[in-house]
Tab-separated table of C-alpha atoms in Angstrom:
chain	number	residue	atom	x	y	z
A	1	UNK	CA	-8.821	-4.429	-33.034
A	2	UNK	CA	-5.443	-5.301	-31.799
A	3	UNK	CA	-2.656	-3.558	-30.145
A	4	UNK	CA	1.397	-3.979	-30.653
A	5	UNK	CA	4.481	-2.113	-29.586
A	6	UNK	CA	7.357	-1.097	-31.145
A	7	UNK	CA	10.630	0.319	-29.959
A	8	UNK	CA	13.225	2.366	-31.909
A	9	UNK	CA	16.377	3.787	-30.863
A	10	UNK	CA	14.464	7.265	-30.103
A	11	UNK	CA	10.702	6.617	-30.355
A	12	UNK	CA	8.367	3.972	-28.566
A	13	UNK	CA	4.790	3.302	-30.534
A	14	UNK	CA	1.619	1.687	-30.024
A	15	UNK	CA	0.198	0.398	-32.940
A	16	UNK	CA	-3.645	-0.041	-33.361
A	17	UNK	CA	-4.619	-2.696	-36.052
A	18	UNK	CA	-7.423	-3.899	-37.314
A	19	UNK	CA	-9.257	-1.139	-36.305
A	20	UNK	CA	-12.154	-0.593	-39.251
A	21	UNK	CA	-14.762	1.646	-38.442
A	22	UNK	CA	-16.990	4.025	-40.144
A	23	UNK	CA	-16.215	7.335	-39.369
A	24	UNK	CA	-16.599	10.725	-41.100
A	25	UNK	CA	-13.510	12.186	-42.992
A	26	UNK	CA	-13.510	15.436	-41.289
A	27	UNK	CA	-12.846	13.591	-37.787
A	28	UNK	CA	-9.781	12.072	-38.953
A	29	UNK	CA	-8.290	15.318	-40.451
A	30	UNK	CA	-9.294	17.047	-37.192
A	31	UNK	CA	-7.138	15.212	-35.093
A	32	UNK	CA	-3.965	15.181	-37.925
A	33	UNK	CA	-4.219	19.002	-38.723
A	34	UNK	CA	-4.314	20.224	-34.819
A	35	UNK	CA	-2.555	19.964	-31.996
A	36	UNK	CA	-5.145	18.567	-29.232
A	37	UNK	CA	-3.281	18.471	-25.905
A	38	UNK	CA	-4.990	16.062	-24.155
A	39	UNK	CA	-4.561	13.344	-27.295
A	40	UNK	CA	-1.617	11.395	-27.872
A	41	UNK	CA	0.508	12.385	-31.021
A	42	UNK	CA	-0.807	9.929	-33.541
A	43	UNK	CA	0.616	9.296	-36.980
A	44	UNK	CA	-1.728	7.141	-40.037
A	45	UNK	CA	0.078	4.257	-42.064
A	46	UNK	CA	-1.020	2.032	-44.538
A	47	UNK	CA	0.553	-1.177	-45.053
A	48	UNK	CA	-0.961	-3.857	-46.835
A	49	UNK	CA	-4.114	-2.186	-47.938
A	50	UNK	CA	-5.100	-1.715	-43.798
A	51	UNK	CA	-4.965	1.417	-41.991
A	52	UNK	CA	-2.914	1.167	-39.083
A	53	UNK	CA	-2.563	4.308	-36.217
A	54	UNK	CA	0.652	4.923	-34.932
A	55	UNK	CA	0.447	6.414	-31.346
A	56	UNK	CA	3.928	8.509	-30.286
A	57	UNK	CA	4.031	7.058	-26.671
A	58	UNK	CA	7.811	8.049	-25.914
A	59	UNK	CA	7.968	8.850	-22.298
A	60	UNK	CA	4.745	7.390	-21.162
A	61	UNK	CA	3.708	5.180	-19.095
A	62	UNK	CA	0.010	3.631	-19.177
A	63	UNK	CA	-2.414	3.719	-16.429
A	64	UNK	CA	-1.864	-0.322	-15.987
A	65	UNK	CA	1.942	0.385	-15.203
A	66	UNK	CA	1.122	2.962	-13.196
A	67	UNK	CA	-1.140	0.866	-11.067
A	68	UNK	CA	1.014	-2.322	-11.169
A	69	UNK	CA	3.540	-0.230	-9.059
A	70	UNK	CA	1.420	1.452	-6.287
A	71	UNK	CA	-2.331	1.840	-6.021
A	72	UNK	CA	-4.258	4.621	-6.877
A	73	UNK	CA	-4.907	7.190	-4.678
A	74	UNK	CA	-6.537	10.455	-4.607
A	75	UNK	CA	-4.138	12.305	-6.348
A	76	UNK	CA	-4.269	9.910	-9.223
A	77	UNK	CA	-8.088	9.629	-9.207
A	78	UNK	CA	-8.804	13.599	-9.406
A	79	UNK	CA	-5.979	13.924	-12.607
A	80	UNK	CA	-7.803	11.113	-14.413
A	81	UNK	CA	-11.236	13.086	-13.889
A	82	UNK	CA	-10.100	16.584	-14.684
A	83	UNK	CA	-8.255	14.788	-17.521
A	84	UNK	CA	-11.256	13.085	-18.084
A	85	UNK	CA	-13.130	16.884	-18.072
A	86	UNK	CA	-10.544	18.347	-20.173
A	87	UNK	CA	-10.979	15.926	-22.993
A	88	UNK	CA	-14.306	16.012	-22.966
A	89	UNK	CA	-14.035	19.747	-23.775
A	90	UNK	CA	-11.216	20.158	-26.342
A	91	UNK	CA	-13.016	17.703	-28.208
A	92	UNK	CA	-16.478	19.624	-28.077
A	93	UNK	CA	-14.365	22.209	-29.944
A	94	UNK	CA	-13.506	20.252	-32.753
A	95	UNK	CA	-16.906	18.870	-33.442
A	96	UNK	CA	-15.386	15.236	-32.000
A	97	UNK	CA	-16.813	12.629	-29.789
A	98	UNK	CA	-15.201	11.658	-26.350
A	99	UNK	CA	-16.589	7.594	-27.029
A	100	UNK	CA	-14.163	7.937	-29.474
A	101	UNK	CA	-11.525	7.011	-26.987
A	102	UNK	CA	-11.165	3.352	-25.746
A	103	UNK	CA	-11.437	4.142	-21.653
A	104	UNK	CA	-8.837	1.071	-21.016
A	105	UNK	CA	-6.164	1.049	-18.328
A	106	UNK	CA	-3.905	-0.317	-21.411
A	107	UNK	CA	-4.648	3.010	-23.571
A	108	UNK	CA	-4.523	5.916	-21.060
A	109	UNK	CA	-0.868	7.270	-20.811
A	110	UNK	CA	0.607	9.288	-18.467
A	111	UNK	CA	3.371	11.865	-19.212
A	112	UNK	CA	6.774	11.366	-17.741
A	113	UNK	CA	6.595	14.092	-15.181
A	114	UNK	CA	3.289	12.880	-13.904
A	115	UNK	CA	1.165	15.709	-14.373
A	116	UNK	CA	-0.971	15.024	-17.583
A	117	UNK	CA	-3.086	11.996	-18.581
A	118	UNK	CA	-3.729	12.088	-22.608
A	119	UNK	CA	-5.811	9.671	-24.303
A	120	UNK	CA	-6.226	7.464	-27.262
A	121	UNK	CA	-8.726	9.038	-30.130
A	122	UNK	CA	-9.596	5.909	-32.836
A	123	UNK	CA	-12.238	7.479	-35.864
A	124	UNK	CA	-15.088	5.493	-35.185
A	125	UNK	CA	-14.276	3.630	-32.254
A	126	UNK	CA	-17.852	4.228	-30.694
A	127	UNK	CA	-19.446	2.633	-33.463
A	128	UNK	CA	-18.110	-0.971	-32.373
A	129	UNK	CA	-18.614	-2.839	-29.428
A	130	UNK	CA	-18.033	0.442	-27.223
A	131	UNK	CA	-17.255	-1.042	-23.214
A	132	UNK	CA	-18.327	2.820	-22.059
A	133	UNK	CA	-15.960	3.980	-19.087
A	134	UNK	CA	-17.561	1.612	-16.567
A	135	UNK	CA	-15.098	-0.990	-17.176
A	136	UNK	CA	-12.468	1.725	-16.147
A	137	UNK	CA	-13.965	2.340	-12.870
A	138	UNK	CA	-14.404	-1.631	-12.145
A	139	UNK	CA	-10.494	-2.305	-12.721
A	140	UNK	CA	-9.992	1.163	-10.548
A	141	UNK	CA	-11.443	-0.172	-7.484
A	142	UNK	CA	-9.649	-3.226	-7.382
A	143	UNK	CA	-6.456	-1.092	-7.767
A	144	UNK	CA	-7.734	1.203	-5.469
A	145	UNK	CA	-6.160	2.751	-1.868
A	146	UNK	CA	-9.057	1.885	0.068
A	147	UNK	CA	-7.331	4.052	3.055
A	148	UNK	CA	-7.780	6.617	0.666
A	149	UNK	CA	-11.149	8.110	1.906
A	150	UNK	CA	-11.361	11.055	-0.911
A	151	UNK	CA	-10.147	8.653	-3.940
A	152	UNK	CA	-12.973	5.885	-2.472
A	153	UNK	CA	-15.437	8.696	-2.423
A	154	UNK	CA	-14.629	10.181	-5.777
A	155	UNK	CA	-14.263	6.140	-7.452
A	156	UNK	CA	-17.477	4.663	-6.317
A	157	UNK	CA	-19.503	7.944	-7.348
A	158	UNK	CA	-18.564	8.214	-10.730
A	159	UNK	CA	-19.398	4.020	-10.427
A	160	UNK	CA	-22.615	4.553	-9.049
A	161	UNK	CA	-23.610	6.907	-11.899
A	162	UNK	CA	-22.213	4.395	-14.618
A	163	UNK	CA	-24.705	1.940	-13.362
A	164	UNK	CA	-27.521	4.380	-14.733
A	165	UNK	CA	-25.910	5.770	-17.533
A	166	UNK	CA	-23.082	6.907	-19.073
A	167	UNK	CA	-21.406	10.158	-16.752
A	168	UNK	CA	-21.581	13.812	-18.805
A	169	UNK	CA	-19.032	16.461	-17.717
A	170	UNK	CA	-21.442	17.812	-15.578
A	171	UNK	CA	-21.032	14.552	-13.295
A	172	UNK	CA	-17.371	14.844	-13.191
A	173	UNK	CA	-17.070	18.027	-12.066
A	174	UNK	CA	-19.633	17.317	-9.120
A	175	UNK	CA	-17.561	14.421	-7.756
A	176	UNK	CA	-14.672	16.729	-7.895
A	177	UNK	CA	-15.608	19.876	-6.408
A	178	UNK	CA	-19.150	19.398	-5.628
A	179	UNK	CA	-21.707	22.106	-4.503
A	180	UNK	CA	-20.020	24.763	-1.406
A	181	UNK	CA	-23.371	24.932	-0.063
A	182	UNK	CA	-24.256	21.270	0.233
A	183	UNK	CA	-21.219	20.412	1.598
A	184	UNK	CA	-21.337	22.892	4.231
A	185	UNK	CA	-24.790	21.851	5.131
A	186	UNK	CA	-23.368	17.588	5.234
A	187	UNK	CA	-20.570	18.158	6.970
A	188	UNK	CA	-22.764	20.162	9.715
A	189	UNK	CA	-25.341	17.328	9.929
A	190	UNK	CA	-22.863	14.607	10.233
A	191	UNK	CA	-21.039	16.751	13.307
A	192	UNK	CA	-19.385	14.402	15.718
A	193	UNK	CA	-21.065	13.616	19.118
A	194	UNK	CA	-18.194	13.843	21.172
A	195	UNK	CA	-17.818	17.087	19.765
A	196	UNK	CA	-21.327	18.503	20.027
A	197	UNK	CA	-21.149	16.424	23.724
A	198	UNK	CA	-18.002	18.308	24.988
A	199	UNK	CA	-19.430	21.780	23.723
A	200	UNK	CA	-22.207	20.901	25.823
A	201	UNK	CA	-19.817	20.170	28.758
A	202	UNK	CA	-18.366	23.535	28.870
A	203	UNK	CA	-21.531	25.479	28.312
A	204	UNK	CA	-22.956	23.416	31.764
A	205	UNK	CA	-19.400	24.108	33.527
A	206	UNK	CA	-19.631	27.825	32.690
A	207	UNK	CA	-23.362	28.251	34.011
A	208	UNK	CA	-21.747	26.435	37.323
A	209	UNK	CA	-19.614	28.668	37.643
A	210	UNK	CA	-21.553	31.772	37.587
A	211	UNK	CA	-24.388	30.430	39.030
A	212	UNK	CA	-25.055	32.315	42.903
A	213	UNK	CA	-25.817	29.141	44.709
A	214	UNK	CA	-22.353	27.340	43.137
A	215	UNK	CA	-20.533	25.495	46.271
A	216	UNK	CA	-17.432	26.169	46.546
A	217	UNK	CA	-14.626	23.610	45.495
A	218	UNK	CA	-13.740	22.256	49.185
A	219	UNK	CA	-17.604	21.777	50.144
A	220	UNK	CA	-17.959	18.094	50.636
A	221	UNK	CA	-21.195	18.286	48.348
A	222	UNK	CA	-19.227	20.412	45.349
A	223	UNK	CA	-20.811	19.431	41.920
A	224	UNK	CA	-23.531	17.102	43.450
A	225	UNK	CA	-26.074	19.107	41.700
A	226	UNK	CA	-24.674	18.216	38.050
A	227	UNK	CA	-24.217	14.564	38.380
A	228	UNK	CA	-26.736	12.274	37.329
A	229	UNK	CA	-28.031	9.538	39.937
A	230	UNK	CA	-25.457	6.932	38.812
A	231	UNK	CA	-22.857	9.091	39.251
A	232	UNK	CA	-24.056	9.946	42.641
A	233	UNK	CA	-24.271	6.831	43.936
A	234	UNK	CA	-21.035	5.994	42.514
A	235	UNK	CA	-19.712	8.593	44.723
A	236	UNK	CA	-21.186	7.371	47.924
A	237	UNK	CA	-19.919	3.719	46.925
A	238	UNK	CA	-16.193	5.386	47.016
A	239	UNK	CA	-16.869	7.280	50.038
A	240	UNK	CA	-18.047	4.404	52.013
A	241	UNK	CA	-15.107	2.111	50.546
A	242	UNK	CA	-12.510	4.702	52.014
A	243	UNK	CA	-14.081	4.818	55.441
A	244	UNK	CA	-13.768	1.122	55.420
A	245	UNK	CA	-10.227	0.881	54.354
A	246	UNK	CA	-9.333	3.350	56.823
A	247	UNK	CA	-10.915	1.661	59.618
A	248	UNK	CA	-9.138	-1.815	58.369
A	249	UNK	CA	-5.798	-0.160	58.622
A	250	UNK	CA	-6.523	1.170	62.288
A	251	UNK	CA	-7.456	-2.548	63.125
A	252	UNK	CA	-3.848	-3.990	61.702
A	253	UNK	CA	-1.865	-1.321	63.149
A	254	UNK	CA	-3.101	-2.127	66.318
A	255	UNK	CA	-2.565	-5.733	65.900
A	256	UNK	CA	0.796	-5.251	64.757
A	257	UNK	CA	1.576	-3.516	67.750
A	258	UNK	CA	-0.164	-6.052	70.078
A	259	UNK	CA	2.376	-8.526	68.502
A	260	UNK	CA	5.657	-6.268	68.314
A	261	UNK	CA	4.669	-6.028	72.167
A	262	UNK	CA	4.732	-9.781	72.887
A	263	UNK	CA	7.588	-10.448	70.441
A	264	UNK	CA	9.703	-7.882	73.114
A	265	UNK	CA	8.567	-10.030	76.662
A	266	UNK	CA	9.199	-12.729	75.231
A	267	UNK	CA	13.223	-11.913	74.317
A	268	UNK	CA	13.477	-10.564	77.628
A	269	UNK	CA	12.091	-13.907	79.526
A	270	UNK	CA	13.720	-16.291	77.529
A	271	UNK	CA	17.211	-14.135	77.363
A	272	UNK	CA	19.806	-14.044	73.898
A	273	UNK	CA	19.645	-17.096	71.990
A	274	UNK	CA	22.748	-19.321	71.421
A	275	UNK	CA	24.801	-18.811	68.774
A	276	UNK	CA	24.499	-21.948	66.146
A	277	UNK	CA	28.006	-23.081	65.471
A	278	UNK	CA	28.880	-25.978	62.962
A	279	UNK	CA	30.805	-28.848	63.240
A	280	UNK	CA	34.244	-28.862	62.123
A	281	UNK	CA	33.506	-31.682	60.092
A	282	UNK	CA	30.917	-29.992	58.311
A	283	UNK	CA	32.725	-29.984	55.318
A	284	UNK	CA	35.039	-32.413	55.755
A	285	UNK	CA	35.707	-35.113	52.600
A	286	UNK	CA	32.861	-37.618	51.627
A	287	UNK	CA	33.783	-41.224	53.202
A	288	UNK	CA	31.656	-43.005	50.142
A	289	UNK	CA	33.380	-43.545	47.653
A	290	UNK	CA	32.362	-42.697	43.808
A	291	UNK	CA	30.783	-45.368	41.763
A	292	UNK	CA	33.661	-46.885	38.776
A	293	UNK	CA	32.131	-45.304	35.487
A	294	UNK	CA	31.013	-48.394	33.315
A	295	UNK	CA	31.042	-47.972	29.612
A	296	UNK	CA	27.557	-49.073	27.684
A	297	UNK	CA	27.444	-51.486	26.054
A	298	UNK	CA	26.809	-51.218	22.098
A	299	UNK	CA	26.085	-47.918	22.651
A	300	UNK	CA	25.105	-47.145	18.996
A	301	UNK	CA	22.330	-50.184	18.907
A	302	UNK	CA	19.263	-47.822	19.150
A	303	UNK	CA	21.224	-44.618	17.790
A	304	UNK	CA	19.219	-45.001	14.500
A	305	UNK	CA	20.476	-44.825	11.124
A	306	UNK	CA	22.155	-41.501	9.870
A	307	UNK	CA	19.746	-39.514	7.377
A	308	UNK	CA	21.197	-37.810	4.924
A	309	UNK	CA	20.644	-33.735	3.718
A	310	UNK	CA	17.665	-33.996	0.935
A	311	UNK	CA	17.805	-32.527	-2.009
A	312	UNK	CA	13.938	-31.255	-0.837
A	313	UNK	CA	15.486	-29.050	1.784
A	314	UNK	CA	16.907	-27.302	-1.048
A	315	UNK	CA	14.811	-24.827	-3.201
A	316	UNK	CA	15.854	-23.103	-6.246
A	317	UNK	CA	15.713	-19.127	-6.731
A	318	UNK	CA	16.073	-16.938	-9.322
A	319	UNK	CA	19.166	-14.313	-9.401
A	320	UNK	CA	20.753	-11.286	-11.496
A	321	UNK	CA	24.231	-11.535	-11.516
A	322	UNK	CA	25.995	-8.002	-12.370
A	323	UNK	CA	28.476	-8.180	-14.931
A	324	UNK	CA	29.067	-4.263	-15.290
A	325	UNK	CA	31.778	-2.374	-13.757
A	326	UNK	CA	29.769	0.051	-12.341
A	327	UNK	CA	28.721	0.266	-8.218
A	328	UNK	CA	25.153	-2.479	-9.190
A	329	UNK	CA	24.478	-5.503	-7.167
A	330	UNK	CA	23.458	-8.727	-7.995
A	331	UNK	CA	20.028	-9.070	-7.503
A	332	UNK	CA	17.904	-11.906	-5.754
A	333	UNK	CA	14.147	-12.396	-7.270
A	334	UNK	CA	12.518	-12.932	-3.889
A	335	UNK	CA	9.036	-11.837	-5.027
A	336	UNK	CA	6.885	-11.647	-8.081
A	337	UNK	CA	6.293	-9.295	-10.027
A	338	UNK	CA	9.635	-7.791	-9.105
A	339	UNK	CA	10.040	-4.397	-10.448
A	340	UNK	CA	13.487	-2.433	-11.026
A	341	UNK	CA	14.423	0.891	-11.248
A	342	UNK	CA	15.860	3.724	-8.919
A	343	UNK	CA	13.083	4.851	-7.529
A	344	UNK	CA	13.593	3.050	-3.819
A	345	UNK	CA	10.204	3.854	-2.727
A	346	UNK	CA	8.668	2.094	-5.879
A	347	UNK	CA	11.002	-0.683	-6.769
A	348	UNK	CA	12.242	-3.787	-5.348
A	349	UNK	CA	15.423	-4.045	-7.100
A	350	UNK	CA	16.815	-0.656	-6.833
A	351	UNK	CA	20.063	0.177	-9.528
A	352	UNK	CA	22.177	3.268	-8.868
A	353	UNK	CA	22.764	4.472	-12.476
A	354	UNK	CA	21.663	7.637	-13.346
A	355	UNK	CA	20.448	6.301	-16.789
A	356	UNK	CA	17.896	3.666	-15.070
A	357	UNK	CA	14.437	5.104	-15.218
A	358	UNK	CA	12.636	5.160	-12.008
A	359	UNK	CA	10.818	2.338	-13.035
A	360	UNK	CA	12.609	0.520	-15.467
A	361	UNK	CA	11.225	-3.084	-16.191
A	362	UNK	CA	9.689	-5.989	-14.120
A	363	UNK	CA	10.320	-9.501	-14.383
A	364	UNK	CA	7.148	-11.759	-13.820
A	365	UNK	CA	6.117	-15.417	-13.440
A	366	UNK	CA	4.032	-17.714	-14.397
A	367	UNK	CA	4.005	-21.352	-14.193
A	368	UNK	CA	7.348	-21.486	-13.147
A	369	UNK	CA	8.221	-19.127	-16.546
A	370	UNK	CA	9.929	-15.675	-16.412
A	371	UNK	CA	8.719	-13.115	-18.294
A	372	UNK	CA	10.782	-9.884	-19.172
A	373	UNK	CA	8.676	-6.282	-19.616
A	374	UNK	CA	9.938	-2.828	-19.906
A	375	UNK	CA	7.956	0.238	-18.266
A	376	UNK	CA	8.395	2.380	-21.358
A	377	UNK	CA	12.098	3.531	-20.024
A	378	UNK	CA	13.767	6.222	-21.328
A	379	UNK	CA	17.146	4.468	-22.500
A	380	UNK	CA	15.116	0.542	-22.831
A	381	UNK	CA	15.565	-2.574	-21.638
A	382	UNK	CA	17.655	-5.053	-23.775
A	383	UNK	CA	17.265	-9.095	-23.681
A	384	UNK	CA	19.850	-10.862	-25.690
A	385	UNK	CA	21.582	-7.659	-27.280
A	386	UNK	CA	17.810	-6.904	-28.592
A	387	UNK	CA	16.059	-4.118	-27.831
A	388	UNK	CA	12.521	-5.175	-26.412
A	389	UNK	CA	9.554	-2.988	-26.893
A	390	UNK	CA	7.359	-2.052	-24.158
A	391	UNK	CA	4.436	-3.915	-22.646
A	392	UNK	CA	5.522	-7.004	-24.666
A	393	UNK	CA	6.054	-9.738	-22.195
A	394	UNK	CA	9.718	-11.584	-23.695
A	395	UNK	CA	10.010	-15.384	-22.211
A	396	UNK	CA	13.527	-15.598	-19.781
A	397	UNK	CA	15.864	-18.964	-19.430
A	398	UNK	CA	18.662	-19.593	-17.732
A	399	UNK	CA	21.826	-17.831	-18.782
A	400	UNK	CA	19.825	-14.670	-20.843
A	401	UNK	CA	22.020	-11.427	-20.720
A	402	UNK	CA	19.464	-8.250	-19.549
A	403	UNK	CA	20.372	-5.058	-20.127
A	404	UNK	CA	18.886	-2.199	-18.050
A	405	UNK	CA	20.232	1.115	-20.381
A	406	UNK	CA	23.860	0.350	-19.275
A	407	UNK	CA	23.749	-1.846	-16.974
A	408	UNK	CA	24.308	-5.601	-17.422
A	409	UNK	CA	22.948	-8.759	-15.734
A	410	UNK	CA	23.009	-12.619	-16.550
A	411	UNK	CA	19.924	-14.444	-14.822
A	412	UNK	CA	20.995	-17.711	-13.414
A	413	UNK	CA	19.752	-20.138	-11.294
A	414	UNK	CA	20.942	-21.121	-7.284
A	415	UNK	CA	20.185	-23.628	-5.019
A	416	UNK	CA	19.727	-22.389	-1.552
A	417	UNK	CA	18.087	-24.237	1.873
């Protein structure tokens, strides 16, 4: 089974080949005759004898886009398993099989407002060499927010159950929402000890308080009977260190004054000192005379030869030069995979243009090659004055013409230090 892409002036498709199974008749007119929400719309051909399916994919974006912009996160995890849920049961309906559907990051789309995932159904797919949806969930954790606490939890427990068998709906929809009970009864065992400690803190303060034989604040032995023996000692070890300072202070201020005191019979013995007065020649001229400055010889002997600038302080980048006449910039590929669009918090070359998708295209590298892919936009990516279909990586060189909807770029090549 293999998978190619084509682009039309209105549609985008994904095009499964090759894909010969055994399957029963009535599953195949199942999915043409109804309208199954969660499916993609998906058209039969025949050309050359094969059967070929036709997947409408206009306005989606697969789950391997998605996840080559951000990382998935909670939000993302829970709509893949209520999608996941929902699937499972609008299939049931129709007398279909959920291992029908390839569970691939490459074949799970995602609408262009965000809020559905639909899937891929291939008659028969289940009777080949079926991956089961633990493959999913190993490419899902390495795309994974791992800040995200909830999308970790709900991730590695649907993992954990693929490594007995395959999950049933009934798994799903206890690593979603779980049972009220049990997770009242978890979250009161795993209560936090500072918390439990500092509950215990004000039930001992209030029985203080109210207790008949409480001292009072001022008393010098106020809250002795609530501290431990640490504490207590502790105390006594500040206690005693005051007493000492103080008694250290007395000692210098009494010294000080001792000396202040012979400081004052002194001056009066001795009387007002003299006042220093300098010589009027003090700052008179120098009578040496400055040394002739003597020119070195040869100066440049040991100077070293001049080096010139390298050509390997140089580097070369890569660089979109606008050739619109709209408000774009050029823009510099500092980073790989460099994605463009006009969504600022997603992109890294943002264009103003109110026909850019939000995430247009990326450019890519490898060994030193560019590679040109469009994200499924909504008015397409051109390279060349062609219109390139998505997920189909195109080759770039020096001097290609890209075409984001309207906007136009020329990729060249700088030299910069």
């Amino acid at each position: 089974m293999k998978t190619e892409y084509l682009r039309t002036a209105k549609n985008s498709y994904m095009i499964v080949k090759d894909a010969d199974f055994e399957f029963e008749s009535y599953e195949l007119e199942m999915v043409l005759q109804n309208d199954l929400k969660n499916l993609v719309p998906m058209q039969v051909l025949v050309a050359d004898g094969k059967v070929e399916y036709w997947f409408d994919v206009t306005g989606m974006k697969t789950l391997e886009q998605e996840l080559s912009v951000a990382d998935a996160d909670r939000e993302m995890i829970k709509l893949l398993l209520e999608s996941i849920c929902s699937v499972k049961m609008e299939l049931e309906e129709y007398l279909l099989d959920d291992k029908d559907i390839p569970y691939t990051m490459g074949m799970i789309f995602r609408n262009r407002t965000g809020n559905r995932i639909q899937f891929c159904y291939i008659p028969g797919y289940h009777c080949g060499d079926y991956p089961g949806i633990r493959k999913l969930f190993e490419e899902l954790m390495q795309r994974l927010n791992h800040t995200d606490q909830e999308a970790v939890r709900m991730t590695y427990g649907i993992y954990e159950i693929c490594a007995l068998a395959e999950p049933v709906l009934e798994d799903y929809l206890e690593i979603l929402y779980g049972n009220a009970n049990q997770t009242d009864a978890v979250c009161n065992a795993n209560l936090d000890k500072n918390e439990r400690f500092m509950i215990s803190v004000d039930s001992q303060n209030n029985q203080r308080e109210n207790h008949p034989n409480a001292w009072k604040k001022g008393d010098i032995n106020w809250n002795r009977e609530y501290l431990t023996s640490e504490q207590i000692t502790d105390t006594k070890r500040k206690e005693a260190g005051t007493d000492k300072r103080k008694a250290e202070s007395k000692e210098t201020k009494e010294g000080r004054e001792k000396q202040e005191t012979g400081w004052r019979s002194s001056f009066l013995r001795r009387g007002k000192r003299k006042k220093h007065t300098l010589d009027m020649d003090y700052y008179g001229p120098e009578k040496e005379e400055a040394t002739a400055v003597v020119a070195e010889s040869m100066p440049d002997f040991n100077a070293g030869e001049t080096v010139c600038f390298s050509e390997s302080s140089f580097h070369s980048i890569w660089e979109l030069v606008y050739m619109g006449d709209g408000i774009e910039k050029n823009l510099v590929l500092d980073r790989f995979p460099y994605i463009i669009g006009k969504n600022s918090s997603l992109v890294d070359g943002i264009l103003l243009a109110q026909t850019v998708s939000r995430v247009h295209a990326r450019i890519l590298q490898e060994n030193d090659t560019l590679f040109l892919e469009d994200h499924n936009s909504t008015n397409g990516t051109y390279l060349n004055g062609h219109l390139i279909p998505m997920n189909t990586r195109m080759p770039l060189q020096e001097g290609d013409r890209l075409i984001f909807a309207t906007e136009e770029f020329v990729l060249k090549s700088k030299m910069v230090r």
